[in-house]
Coordinates of C-alpha atoms in Angstrom, one line a residue:
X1 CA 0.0 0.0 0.0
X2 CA 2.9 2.2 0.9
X3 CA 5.0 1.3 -1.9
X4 CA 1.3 2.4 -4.3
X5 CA 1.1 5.6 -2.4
X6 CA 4.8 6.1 -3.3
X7 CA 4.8 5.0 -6.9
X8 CA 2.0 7.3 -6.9
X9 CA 4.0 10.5 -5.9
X10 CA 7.2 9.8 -7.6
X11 CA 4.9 9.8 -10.8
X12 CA 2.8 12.9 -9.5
X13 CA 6.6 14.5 -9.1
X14 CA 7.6 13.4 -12.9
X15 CA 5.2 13.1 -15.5
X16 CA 1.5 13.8 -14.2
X17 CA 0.2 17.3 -14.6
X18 CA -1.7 19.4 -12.5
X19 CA -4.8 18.5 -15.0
X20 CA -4.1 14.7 -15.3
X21 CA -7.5 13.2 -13.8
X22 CA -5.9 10.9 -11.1
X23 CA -4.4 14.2 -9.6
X24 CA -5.4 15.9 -6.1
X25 CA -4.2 19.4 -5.8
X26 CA -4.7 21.2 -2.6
X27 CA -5.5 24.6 -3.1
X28 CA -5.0 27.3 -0.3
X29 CA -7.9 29.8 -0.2
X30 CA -5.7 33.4 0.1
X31 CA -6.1 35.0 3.5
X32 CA -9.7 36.6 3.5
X33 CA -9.1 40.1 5.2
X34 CA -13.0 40.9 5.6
X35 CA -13.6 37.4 7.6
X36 CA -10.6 38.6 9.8
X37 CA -12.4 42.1 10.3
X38 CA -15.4 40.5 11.2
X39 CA -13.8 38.7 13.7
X40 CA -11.6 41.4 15.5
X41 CA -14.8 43.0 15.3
X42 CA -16.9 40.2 17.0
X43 CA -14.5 40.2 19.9
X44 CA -14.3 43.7 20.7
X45 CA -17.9 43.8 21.1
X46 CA -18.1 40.9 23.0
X47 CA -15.7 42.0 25.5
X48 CA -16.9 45.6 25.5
X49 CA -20.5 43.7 26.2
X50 CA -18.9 41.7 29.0
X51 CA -17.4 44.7 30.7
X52 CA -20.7 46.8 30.7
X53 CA -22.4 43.6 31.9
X54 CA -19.7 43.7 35.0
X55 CA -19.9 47.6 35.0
X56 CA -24.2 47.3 35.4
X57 CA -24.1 44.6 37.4
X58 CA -21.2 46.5 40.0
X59 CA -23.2 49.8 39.5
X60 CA -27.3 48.4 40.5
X61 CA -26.1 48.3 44.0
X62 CA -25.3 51.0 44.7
X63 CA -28.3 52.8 42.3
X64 CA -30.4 51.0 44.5
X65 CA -28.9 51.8 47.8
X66 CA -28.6 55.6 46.6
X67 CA -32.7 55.6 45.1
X68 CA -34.0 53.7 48.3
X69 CA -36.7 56.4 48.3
X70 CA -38.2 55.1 45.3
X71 CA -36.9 51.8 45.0
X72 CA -37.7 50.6 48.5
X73 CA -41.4 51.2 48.4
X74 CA -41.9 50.1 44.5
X75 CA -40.3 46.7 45.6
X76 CA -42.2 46.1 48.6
X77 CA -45.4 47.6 47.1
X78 CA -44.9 44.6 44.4
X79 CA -43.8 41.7 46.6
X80 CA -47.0 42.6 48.4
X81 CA -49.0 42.5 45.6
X82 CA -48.0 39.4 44.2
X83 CA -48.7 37.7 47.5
X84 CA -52.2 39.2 47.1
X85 CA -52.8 38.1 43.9
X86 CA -54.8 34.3 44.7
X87 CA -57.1 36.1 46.8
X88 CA -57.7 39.0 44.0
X89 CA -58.1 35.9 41.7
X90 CA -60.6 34.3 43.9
X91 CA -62.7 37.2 44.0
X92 CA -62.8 38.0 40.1
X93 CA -63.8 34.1 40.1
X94 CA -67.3 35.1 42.1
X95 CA -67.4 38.4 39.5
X96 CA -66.0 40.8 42.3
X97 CA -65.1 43.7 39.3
X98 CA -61.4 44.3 39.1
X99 CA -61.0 47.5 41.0
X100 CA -63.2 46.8 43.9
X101 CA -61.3 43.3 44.6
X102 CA -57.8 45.3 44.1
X103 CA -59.5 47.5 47.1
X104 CA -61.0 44.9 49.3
X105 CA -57.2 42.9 49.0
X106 CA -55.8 46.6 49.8
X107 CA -58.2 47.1 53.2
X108 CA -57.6 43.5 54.2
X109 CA -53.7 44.0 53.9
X110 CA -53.8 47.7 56.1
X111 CA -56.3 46.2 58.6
X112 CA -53.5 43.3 59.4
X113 CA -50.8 46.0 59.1
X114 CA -53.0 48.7 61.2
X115 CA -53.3 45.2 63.8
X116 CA -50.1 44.5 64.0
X117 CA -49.1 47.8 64.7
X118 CA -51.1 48.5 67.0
X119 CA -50.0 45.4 68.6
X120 CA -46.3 46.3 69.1
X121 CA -45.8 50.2 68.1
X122 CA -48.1 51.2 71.3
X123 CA -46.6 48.7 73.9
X124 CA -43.1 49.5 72.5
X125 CA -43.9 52.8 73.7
X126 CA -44.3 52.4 76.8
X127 CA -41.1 49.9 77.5
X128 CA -39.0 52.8 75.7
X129 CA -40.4 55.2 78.3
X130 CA -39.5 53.3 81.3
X131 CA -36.5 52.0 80.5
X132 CA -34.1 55.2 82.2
X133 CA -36.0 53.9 85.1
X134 CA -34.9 50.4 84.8
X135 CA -31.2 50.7 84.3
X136 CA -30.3 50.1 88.0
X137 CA -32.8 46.7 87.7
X138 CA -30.9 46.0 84.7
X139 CA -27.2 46.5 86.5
X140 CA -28.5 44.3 89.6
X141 CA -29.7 41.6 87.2
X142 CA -26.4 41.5 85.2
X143 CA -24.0 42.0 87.9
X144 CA -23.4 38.0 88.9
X145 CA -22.8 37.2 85.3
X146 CA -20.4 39.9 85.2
X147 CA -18.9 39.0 88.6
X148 CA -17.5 35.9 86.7
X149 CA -15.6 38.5 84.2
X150 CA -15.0 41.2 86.5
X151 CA -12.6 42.8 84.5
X152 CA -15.3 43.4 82.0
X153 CA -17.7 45.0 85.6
X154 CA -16.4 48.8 85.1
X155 CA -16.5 48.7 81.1
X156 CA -20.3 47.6 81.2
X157 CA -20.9 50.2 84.1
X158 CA -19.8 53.0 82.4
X159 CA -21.3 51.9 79.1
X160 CA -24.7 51.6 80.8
X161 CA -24.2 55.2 82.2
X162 CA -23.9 57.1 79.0
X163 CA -26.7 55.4 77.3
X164 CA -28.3 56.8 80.7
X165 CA -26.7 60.2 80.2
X166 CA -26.5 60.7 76.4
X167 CA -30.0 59.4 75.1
X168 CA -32.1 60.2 78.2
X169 CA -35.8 59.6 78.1
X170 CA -38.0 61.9 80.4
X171 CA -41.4 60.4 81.3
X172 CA -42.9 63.4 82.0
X173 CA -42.3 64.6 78.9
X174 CA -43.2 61.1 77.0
X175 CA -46.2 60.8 78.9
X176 CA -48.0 63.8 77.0
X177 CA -47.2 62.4 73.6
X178 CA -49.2 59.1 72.8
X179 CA -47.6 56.8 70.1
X180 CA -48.7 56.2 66.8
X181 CA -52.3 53.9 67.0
X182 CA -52.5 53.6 63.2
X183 CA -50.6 53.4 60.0
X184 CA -52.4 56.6 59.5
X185 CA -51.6 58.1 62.4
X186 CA -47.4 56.8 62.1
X187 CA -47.5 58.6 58.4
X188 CA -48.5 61.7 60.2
X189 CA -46.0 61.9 62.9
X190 CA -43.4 60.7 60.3
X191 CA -40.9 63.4 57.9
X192 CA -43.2 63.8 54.8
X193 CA -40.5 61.6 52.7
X194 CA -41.9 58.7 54.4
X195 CA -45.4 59.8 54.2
X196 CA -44.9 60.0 50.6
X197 CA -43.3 56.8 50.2
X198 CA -45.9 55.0 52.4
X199 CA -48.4 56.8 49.8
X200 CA -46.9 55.6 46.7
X201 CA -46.6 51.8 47.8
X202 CA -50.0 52.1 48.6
X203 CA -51.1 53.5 45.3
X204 CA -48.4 50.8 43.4
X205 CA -50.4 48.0 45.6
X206 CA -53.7 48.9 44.0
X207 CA -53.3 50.2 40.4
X208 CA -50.9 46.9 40.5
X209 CA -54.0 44.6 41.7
X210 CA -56.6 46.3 39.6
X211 CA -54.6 45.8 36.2
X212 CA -53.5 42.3 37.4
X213 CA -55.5 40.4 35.0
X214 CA -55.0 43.1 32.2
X215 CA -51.3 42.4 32.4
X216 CA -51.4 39.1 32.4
X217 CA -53.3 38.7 29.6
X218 CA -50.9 41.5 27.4
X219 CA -47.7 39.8 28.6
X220 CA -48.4 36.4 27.4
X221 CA -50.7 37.4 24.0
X222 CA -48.2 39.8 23.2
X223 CA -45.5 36.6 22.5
X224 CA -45.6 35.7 18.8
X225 CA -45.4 32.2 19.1
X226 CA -47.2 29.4 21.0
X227 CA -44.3 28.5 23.2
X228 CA -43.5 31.8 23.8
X229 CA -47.2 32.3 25.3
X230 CA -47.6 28.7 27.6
X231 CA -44.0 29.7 28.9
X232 CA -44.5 33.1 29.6
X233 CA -48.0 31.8 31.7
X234 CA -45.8 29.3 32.8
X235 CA -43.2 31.9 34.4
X236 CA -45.8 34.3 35.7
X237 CA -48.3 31.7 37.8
X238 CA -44.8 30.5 39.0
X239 CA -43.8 33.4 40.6
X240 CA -47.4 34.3 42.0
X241 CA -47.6 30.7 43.6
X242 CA -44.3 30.3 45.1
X243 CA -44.3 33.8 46.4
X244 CA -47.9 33.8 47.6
X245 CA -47.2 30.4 49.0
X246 CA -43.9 31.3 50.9
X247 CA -45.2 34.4 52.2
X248 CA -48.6 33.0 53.2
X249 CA -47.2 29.8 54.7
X250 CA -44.6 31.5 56.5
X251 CA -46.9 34.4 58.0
X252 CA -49.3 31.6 59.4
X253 CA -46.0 30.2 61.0
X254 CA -44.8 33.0 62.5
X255 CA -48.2 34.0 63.2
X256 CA -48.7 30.7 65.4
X257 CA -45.1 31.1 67.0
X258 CA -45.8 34.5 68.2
X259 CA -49.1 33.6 69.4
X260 CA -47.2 30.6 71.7
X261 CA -44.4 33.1 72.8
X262 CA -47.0 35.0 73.9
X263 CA -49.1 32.4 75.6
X264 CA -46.2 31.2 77.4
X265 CA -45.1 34.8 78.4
X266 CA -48.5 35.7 80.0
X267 CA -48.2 32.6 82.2
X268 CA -44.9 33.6 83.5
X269 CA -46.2 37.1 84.0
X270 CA -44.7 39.2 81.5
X271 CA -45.8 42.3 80.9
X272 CA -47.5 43.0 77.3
X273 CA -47.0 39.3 76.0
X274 CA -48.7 40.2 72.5
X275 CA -46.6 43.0 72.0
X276 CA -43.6 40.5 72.6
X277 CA -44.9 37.8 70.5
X278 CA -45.8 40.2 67.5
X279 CA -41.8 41.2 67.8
X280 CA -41.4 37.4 67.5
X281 CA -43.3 36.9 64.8
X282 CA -42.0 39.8 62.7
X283 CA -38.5 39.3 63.5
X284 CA -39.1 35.7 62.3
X285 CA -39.5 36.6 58.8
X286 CA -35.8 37.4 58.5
X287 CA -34.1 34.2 58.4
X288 CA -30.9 33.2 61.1
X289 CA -30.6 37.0 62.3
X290 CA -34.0 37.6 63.3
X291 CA -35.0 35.4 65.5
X292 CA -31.4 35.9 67.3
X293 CA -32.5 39.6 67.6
X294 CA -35.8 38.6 68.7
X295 CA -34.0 36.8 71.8
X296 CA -32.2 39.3 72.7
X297 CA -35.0 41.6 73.1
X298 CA -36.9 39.3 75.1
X299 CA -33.8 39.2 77.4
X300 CA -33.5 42.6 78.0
X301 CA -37.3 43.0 78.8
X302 CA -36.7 40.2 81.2
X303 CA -34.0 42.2 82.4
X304 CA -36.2 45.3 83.2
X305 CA -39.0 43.1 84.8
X306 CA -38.0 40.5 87.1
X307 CA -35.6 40.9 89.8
X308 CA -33.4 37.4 89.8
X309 CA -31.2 37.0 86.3
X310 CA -32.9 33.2 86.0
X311 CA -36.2 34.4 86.0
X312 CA -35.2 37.5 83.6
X313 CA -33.7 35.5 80.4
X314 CA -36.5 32.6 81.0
X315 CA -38.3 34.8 78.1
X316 CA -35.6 34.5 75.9
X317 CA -34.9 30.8 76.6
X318 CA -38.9 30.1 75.6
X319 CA -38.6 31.7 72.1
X320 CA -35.2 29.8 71.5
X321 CA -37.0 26.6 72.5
X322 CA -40.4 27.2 70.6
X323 CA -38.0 28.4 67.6
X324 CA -36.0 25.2 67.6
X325 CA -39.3 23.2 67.4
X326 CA -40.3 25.7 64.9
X327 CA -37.3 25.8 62.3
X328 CA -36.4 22.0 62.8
X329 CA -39.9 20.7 62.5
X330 CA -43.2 22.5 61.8
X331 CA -41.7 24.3 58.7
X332 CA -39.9 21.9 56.8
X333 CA -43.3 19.8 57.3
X334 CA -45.7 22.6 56.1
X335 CA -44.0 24.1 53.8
X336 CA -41.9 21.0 52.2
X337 CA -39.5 20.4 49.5
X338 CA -41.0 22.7 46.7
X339 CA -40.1 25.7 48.5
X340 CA -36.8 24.2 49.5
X341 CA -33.9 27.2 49.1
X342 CA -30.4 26.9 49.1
X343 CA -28.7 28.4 52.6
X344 CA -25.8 29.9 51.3
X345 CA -28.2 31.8 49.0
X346 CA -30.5 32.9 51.6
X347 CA -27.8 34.1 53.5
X348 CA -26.2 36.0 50.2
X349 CA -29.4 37.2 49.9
X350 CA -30.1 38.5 53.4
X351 CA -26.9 40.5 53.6
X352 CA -27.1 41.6 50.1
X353 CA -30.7 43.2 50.6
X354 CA -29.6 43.8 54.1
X355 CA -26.9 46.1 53.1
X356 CA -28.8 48.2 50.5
X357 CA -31.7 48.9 52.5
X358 CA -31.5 47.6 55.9
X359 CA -34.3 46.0 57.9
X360 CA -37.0 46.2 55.1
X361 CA -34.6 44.9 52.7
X362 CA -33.6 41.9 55.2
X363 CA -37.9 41.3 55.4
X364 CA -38.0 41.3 51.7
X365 CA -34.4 39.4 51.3
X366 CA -36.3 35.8 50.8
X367 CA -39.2 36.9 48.8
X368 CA -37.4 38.6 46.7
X369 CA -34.7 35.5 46.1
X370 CA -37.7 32.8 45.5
X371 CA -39.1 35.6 42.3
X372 CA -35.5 35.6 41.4
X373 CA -34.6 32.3 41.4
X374 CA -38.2 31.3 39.3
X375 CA -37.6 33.8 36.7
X376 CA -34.0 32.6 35.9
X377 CA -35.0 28.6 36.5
X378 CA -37.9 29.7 33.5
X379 CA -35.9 31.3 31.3
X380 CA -32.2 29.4 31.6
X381 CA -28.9 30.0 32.7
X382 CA -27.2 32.1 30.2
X383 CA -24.3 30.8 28.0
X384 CA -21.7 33.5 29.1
X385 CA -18.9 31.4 26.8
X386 CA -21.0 30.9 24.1
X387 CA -22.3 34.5 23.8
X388 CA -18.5 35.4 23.3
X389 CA -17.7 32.6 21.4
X390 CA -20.2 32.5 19.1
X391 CA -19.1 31.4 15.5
X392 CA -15.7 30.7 16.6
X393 CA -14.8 34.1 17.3
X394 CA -11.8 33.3 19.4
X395 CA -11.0 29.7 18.7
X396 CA -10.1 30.6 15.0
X397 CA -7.0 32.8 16.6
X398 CA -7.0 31.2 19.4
X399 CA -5.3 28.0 18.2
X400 CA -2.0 28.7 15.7
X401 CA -1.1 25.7 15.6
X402 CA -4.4 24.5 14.1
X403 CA -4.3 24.0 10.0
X404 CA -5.6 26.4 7.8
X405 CA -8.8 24.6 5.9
X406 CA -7.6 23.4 2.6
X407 CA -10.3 23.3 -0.2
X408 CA -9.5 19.9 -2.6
X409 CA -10.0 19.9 -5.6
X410 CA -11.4 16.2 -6.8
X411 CA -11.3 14.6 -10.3
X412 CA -12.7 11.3 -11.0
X413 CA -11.2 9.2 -8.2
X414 CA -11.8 9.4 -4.6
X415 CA -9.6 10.9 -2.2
X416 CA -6.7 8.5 -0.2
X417 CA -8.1 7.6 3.4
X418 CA -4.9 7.9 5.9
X419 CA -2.2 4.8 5.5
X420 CA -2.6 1.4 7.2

C-alpha cells in the first residue's frame, strides 16, 4: 500500500500534470481580510458587552442603595401585591369587578398592618419610656454574670451610664405624647418623605392589583409564538404561587409562634406578652438574624421586669426553644421540599438586601430571592462562553497551531483515506 502511495507520488513528481485526472491538488484559499475584520470585530464587542455587563451589574447596588426612596417602596409595594394576587383571583372568580377586589385585598392588607401595629408600636412605647428607670434593675440583674468576668464590671458600668446620660428619656415629657395607634396616624407623625413613600406603595399595591388580569393577559398574547405564550404563563403563575405560598405559609408560621411566645409569656407574668410575641413573629421573617434579635429583646425585657437574672432570660430561653421546634420541624413539614432554598443563597441574599436597604430589605431578602430564582429557572442559565464565542470568534486565533482549511479539488477518483 505504501510502496502504491509512493509510486503514486514519484509519478505525480515526474510526469503527471496538474490537470491529469488521477491528480489531487490542494489549493489554499488566500487570507480573507473581511472574515478577519469581522472577527476582530466580534471580539471587541463581546468583550466591551462583557465589561458593561460587569460595569451594570457593580453599578445596580449601589443605584439601588442611593434611590431607596423610590426603590424601597416600589419593591415592597410589588412583593405585596404578588402575595395578594390568589385572593384577587378568587374574587374575580365570584365576579368581584377588578378594582373593587384590588380594594378589598388593599383594606384586608392595612387592617392586618394597622393590627399589628397596634399590637407592638403602642406597647413599645411604653417599654422605651420606662427604660431610664430600669437601668439600676438591669445592673443588679447583670452583675453576677459579670462578677464571673469582672474585668469586664467597670467597662459595662460606664457603658450603661452614657446610654443613661447621652439618650435620656423623660417620662414626663413622653407621657403627654401618645404613640402612633395607626398606620395613619405613624404617616402623620413621620418626615413627609416617608409619608410619601408609604403613599406611593399604597397606590403601586392597587393600580398593581386592579390591572392584574389586564397584564397578564398582554404579557403572554403579546409573544408571537405558541411557546413563547404557555411559557411566559408558565413563568408568571410561578412566581405568583411560590411567592404567595412562601409568604402565606410563613406568616401563618410565625403567626402561630408569636401567638405561643406570647401564651407562654403571660403565664410567667410578662408584661404585654402580645406585644412581645408580635416582635417574635415579625422578627421571624428574617431568616438566622432575626430570631437571634428577637432573643435578645426578650432578654433585655426580662432584664427590666424581674428581679433574679434566672427568671429575667427565661423569656428569651422560651422563644429559642419554641424556635427550635419551629425551624427544625413544623416548617420543613408545612411548607416542604418545593419551597426548598439553598442556605448559602438565603444568606447571600439576606446581607445583600440587608446592606442596600436595611431591615425592610432583610424582610423582603427571601421573597425577593424565591421571584429571582423562578424567573431565571424559566428562562435558563445564560451561556456566558458561548455568547462570546459565538461562530468561533476566538478559537479561529485562538489555536496557531491548528491548520488552515484546505479546499480539494477532486477529479474522478476518490480521495486517499490515511495509510494502514
Amino acid at each position: 500500500m505504501d510502496e502504491a502511495f509512493g509510486n503514486d507520488r514519484r509519478g505525480e513528481g515526474e510526469g503527471d500534470t496538474p490537470d491529469s485526472p488521477s491528480h489531487f491538488v490542494p489549493v489554499v484559499p488566500p487570507a480573507d481580510h473581511e472574515t478577519e475584520a469581522e472577527n476582530r470585530r466580534d471580539r471587541l464587542l463581546a468583550g466591551l458587552t462583557l465589561m458593561a455587563g460587569i460595569g451594570l451589574v457593580l453599578a445596580i447596588p449601589f443605584a439601588l442603595k442611593a434611590g431607596s426612596p423610590f426603590f424601597l417602596p416600589l419593591t415592597a409595594a410589588i412583593v405585596i401585591a404578588i402575595a395578594l394576587v390568589p385572593i384577587l383571583e378568587w374574587l374575580e372568580r365570584h365576579r368581584v369587578p377588578a378594582p373593587l377586589a384590588a380594594l378589598i385585598c388593599l383594606l384586608l392588607f392595612l387592617t392586618a398592618a394597622n393590627a399589628a401595629l397596634a399590637s407592638i408600636v403602642v406597647p413599645a412605647w411604653g417599654w422605651l419610656s420606662i427604660l431610664p428607670e430600669r437601668i439600676d434593675n438591669i445592673q443588679s440583674n447583670v452583675k453576677p454574670l459579670i462578677d464571673f468576668y469582672s474585668n469586664f464590671e467597670s467597662f459595662v458600668n460606664k457603658t450603661i451610664q452614657d446610654l443613661a446620660q447621652s439618650r435620656p428619656i423623660q417620662p414626663a415629657e413622653t407621657a403627654g405624647q401618645a404613640p402612633p395607634r395607626s398606620i395613619l396616624e405613624l404617616a402623620a407623625t413621620s418626615a413627609p418623605t416617608a409619608f410619601i413613600e408609604m403613599f406611593f406603595a399604597v397606590l403601586v399595591i392597587f393600580f398593581f392589583l386592579s390591572g392584574w388580569t389586564r397584564l397578564r393577559r398582554n404579557a403572554i398574547t403579546s409573544r408571537t409564538s405558541f411557546g413563547g405564550a404557555m411559557a411566559t404563563a408558565r413563568v408568571i403563575q410561578d412566581v405568583v404561587d411560590d411567592t404567595s405560598a412562601y409568604l402565606g405559609t410563613i406568616t401563618l408560621i410565625n403567626v402561630t409562634l408569636g401567638l405561643l411566645v406570647a401564651g407562654a409569656l403571660w403565664l410567667i407574668d410578662m408584661p404585654t406578652p402580645l406585644m412581645w410575641g408580635g416582635i417574635v413573629a415579625l422578627l421571624n421573617y428574617i431568616p438566622y438574624l432575626g430570631p437571634i434579635f428577637a432573643a435578645g429583646f426578650l432578654a433585655v425585657g426580662g432584664l427590666m421586669t424581674f428581679q433574679d437574672v434566672w427568671t429575667a432570660l427565661l423569656p428569651a430561653a422560651i422563644m429559642v426553644v419554641l424556635h427550635i421546634i419551629e425551624a427544625n420541624v413544623v416548617t420543613p413539614l408545612v411548607v416542604g421540599r418545593r419551597l426548598t432554598i439553598n442556605p448559602i443563597m438565603i444568606l447571600i441574599s439576606l446581607s445583600f438586601w440587608g446592606w442596600v436597604w436595611g431591615t425592610p430589605g432583610a424582610l423582603l431578602a427571601v421573597p425577593l430571592l424565591i421571584i429571582i430564582q423562578t424567573v431565571l429557572n424559566a428562562a435558563g442559565k445564560p451561556d456566558i462562553a458561548g455568547f462570546l464565542f459565538e461562530h468561533g470568534t476566538l478559537v479561529a486565533r485562538g489555536n496557531p497551531a491548528a491548520p488552515r482549511p484546505q479546499i480539494m479539488r477532486e477529479s474522478g477518483v476518490d480521495s486517499p483515506g490515511p495509510p494502514g
